[in-house]
PDB file of C-alpha atoms in Angstrom:
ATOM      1  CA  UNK A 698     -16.325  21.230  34.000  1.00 65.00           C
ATOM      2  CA  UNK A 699     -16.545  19.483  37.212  1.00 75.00           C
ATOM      3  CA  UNK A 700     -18.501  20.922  40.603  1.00 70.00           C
ATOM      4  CA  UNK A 701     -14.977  21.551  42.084  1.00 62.00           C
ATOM      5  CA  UNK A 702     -14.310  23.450  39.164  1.00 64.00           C
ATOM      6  CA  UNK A 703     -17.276  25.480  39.000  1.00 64.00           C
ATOM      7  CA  UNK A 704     -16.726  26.490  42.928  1.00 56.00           C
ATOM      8  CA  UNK A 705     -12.926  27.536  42.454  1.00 57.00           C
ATOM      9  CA  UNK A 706     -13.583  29.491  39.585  1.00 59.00           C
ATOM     10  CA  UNK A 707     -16.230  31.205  40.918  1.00 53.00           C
ATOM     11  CA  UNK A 708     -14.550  31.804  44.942  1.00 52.00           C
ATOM     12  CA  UNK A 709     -11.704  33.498  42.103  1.00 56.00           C
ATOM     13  CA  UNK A 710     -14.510  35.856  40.378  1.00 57.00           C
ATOM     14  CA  UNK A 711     -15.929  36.721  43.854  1.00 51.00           C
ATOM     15  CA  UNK A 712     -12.433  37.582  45.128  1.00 51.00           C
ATOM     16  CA  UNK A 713     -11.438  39.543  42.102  1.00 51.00           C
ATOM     17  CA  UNK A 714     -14.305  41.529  42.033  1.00 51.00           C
ATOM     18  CA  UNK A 715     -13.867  42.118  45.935  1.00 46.00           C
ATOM     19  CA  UNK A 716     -10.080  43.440  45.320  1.00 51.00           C
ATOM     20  CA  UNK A 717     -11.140  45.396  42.255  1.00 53.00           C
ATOM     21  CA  UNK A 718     -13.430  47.195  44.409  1.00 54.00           C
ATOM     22  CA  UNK A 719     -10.970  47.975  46.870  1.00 58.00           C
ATOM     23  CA  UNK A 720      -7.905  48.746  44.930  1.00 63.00           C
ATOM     24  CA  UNK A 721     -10.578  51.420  42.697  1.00 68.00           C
ATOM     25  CA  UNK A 722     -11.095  53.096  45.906  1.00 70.00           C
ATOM     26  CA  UNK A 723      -7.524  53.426  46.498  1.00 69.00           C
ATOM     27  CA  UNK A 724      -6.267  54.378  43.022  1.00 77.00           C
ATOM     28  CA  UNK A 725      -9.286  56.897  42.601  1.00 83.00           C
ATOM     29  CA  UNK A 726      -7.679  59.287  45.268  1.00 82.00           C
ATOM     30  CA  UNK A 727      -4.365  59.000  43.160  1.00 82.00           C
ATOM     31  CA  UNK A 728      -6.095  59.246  40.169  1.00 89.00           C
ATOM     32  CA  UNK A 729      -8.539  62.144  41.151  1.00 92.00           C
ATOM     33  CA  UNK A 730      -6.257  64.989  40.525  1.00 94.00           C
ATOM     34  CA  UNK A 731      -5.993  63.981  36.690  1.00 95.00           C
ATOM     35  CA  UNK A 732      -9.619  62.663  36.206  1.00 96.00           C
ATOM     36  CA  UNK A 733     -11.716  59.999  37.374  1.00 94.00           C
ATOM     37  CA  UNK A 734     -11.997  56.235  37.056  1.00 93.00           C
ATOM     38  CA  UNK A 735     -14.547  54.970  35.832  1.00 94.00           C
ATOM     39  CA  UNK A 736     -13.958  51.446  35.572  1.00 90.00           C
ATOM     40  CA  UNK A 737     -11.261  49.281  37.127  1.00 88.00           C
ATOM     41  CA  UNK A 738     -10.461  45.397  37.248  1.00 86.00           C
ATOM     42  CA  UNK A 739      -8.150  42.884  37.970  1.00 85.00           C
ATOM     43  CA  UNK A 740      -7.553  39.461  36.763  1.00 85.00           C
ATOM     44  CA  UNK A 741      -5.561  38.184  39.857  1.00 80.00           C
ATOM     45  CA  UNK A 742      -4.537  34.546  38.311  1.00 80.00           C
ATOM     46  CA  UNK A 743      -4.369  36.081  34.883  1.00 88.00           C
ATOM     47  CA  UNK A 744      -2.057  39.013  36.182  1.00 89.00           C
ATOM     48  CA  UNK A 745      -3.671  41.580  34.537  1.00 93.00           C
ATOM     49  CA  UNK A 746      -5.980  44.510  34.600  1.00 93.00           C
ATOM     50  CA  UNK A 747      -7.770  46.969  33.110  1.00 94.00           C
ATOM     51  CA  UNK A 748      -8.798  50.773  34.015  1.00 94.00           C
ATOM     52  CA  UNK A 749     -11.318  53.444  32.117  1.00 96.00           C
ATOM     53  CA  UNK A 750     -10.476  56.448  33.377  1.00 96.00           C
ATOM     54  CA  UNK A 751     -11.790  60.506  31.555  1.00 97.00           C
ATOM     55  CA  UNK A 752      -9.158  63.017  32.271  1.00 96.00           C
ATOM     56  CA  UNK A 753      -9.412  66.201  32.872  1.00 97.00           C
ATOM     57  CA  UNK A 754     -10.174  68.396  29.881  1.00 97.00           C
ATOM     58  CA  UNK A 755     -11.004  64.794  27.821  1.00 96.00           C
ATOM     59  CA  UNK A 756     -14.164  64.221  26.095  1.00 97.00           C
ATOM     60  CA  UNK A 757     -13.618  60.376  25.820  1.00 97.00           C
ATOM     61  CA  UNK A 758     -11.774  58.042  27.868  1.00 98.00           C
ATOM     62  CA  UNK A 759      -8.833  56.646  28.116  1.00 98.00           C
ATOM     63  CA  UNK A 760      -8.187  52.646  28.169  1.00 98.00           C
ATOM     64  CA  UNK A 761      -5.009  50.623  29.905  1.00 96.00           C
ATOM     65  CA  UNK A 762      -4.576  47.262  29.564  1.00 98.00           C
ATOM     66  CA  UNK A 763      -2.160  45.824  31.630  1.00 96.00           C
ATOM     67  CA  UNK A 764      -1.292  42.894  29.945  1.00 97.00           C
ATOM     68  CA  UNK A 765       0.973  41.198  32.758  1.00 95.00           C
ATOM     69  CA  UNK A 766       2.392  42.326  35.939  1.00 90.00           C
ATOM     70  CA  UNK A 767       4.298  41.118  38.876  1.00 89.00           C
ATOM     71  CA  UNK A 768       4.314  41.690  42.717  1.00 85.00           C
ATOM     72  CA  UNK A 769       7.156  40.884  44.849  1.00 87.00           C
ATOM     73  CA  UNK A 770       8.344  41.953  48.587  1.00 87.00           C
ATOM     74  CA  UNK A 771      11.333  41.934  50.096  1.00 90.00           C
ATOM     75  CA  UNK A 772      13.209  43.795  52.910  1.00 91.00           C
ATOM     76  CA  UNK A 773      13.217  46.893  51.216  1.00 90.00           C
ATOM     77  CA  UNK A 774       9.355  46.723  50.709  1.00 87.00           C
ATOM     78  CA  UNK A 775       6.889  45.889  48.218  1.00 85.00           C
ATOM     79  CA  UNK A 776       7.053  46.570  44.277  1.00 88.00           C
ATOM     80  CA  UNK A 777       5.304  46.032  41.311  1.00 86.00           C
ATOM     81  CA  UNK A 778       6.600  45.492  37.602  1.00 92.00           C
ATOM     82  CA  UNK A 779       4.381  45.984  34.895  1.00 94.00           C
ATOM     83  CA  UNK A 780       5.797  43.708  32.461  1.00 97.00           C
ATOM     84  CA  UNK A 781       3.473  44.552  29.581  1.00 98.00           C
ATOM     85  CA  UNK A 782       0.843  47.020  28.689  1.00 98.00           C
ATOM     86  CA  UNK A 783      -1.042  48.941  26.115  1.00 98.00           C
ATOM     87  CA  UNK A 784      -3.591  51.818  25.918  1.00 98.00           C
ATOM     88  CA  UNK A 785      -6.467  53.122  23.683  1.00 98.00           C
ATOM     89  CA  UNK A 786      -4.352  56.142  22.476  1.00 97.00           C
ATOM     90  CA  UNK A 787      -0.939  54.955  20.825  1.00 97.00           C
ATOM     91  CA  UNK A 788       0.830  57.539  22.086  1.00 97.00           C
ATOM     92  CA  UNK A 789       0.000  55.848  25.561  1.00 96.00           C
ATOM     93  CA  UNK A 790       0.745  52.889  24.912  1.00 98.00           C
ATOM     94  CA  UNK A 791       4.219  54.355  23.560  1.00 98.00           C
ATOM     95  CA  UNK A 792       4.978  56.387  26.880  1.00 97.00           C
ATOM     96  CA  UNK A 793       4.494  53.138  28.439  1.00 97.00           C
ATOM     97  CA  UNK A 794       6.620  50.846  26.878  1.00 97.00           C
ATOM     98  CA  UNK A 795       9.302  53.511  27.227  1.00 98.00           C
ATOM     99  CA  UNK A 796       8.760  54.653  31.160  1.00 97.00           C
ATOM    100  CA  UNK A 797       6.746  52.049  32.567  1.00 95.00           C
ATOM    101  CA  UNK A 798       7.142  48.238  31.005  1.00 97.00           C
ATOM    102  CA  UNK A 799       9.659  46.568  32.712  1.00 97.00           C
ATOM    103  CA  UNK A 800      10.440  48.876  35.461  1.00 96.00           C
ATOM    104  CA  UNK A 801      10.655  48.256  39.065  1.00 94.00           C
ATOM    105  CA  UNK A 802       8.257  50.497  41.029  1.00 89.00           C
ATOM    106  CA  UNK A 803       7.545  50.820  44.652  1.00 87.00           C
ATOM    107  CA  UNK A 804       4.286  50.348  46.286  1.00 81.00           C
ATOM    108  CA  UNK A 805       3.583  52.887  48.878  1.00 78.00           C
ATOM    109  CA  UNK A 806       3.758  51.387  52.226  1.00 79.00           C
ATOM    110  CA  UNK A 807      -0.511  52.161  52.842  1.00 72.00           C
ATOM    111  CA  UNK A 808      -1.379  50.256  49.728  1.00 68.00           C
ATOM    112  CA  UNK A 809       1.157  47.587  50.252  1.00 69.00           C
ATOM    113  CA  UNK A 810      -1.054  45.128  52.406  1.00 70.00           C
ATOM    114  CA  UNK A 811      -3.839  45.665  49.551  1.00 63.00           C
ATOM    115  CA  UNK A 812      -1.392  43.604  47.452  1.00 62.00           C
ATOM    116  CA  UNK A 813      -1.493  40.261  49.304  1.00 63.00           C
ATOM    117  CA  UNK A 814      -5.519  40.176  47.705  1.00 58.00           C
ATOM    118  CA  UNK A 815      -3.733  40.298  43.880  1.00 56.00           C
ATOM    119  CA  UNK A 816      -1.021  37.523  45.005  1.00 56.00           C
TER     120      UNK A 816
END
């Protein structure tokens, strides 16, 4: 692996792990009145991510994978599409191939400039 190499790939780590940071502060206050996070990251040229979180009432926690997921803007505002994902409980994973994969979601309008770190 050349220098170059070496220097992109880390600047992408160090950026990742920068937006991971920030977008687990923001999805712990939507996640708080269910349970808490307690580990969150993001793959930003991979499109994915991945988020521990113990619910309320839980003993052990819960896994999602998001396995791929798209960002787009337009007039309208800003959306997200998970395109594929799975959990560590199957009936998860189940609830969200049925409500979630594939469906266009907004992004609220306070958490939509977080998004142009995960472009």
């Amino acid at each position: 692996m050349s220098d170059l190499n070496k220097l992109t790939n880390w600047l992408h780590r160090q950026k990742d792990s920068s937006t991971s940071f920030v977008l687990e502060v923001a999805l712990q206050k939507v996640i708080a009145q269910y349970g808490r996070m307690l580990n969150f990251s993001i793959d930003s040229h991979q499109k994915t991510a991945q988020v521990e979180v113990l619910l309320k009432g839980e003993k052990e926690p819960i896994t999602l994978i998001v396995q791929e997921y798209e960002l787009s803007t337009d007039n309208s505002g800003t959306y997200i599409v998970i395109k594929k994902a799975t959990a560590s409980r199957e009936w998860l994973s189940v609830l969200l191939d049925n409500f979630i994969c594939g469906r266009r979601f907004p992004v609220p309008e306070k958490y939509a400039s977080l998004t142009k770190l995960v472009v």
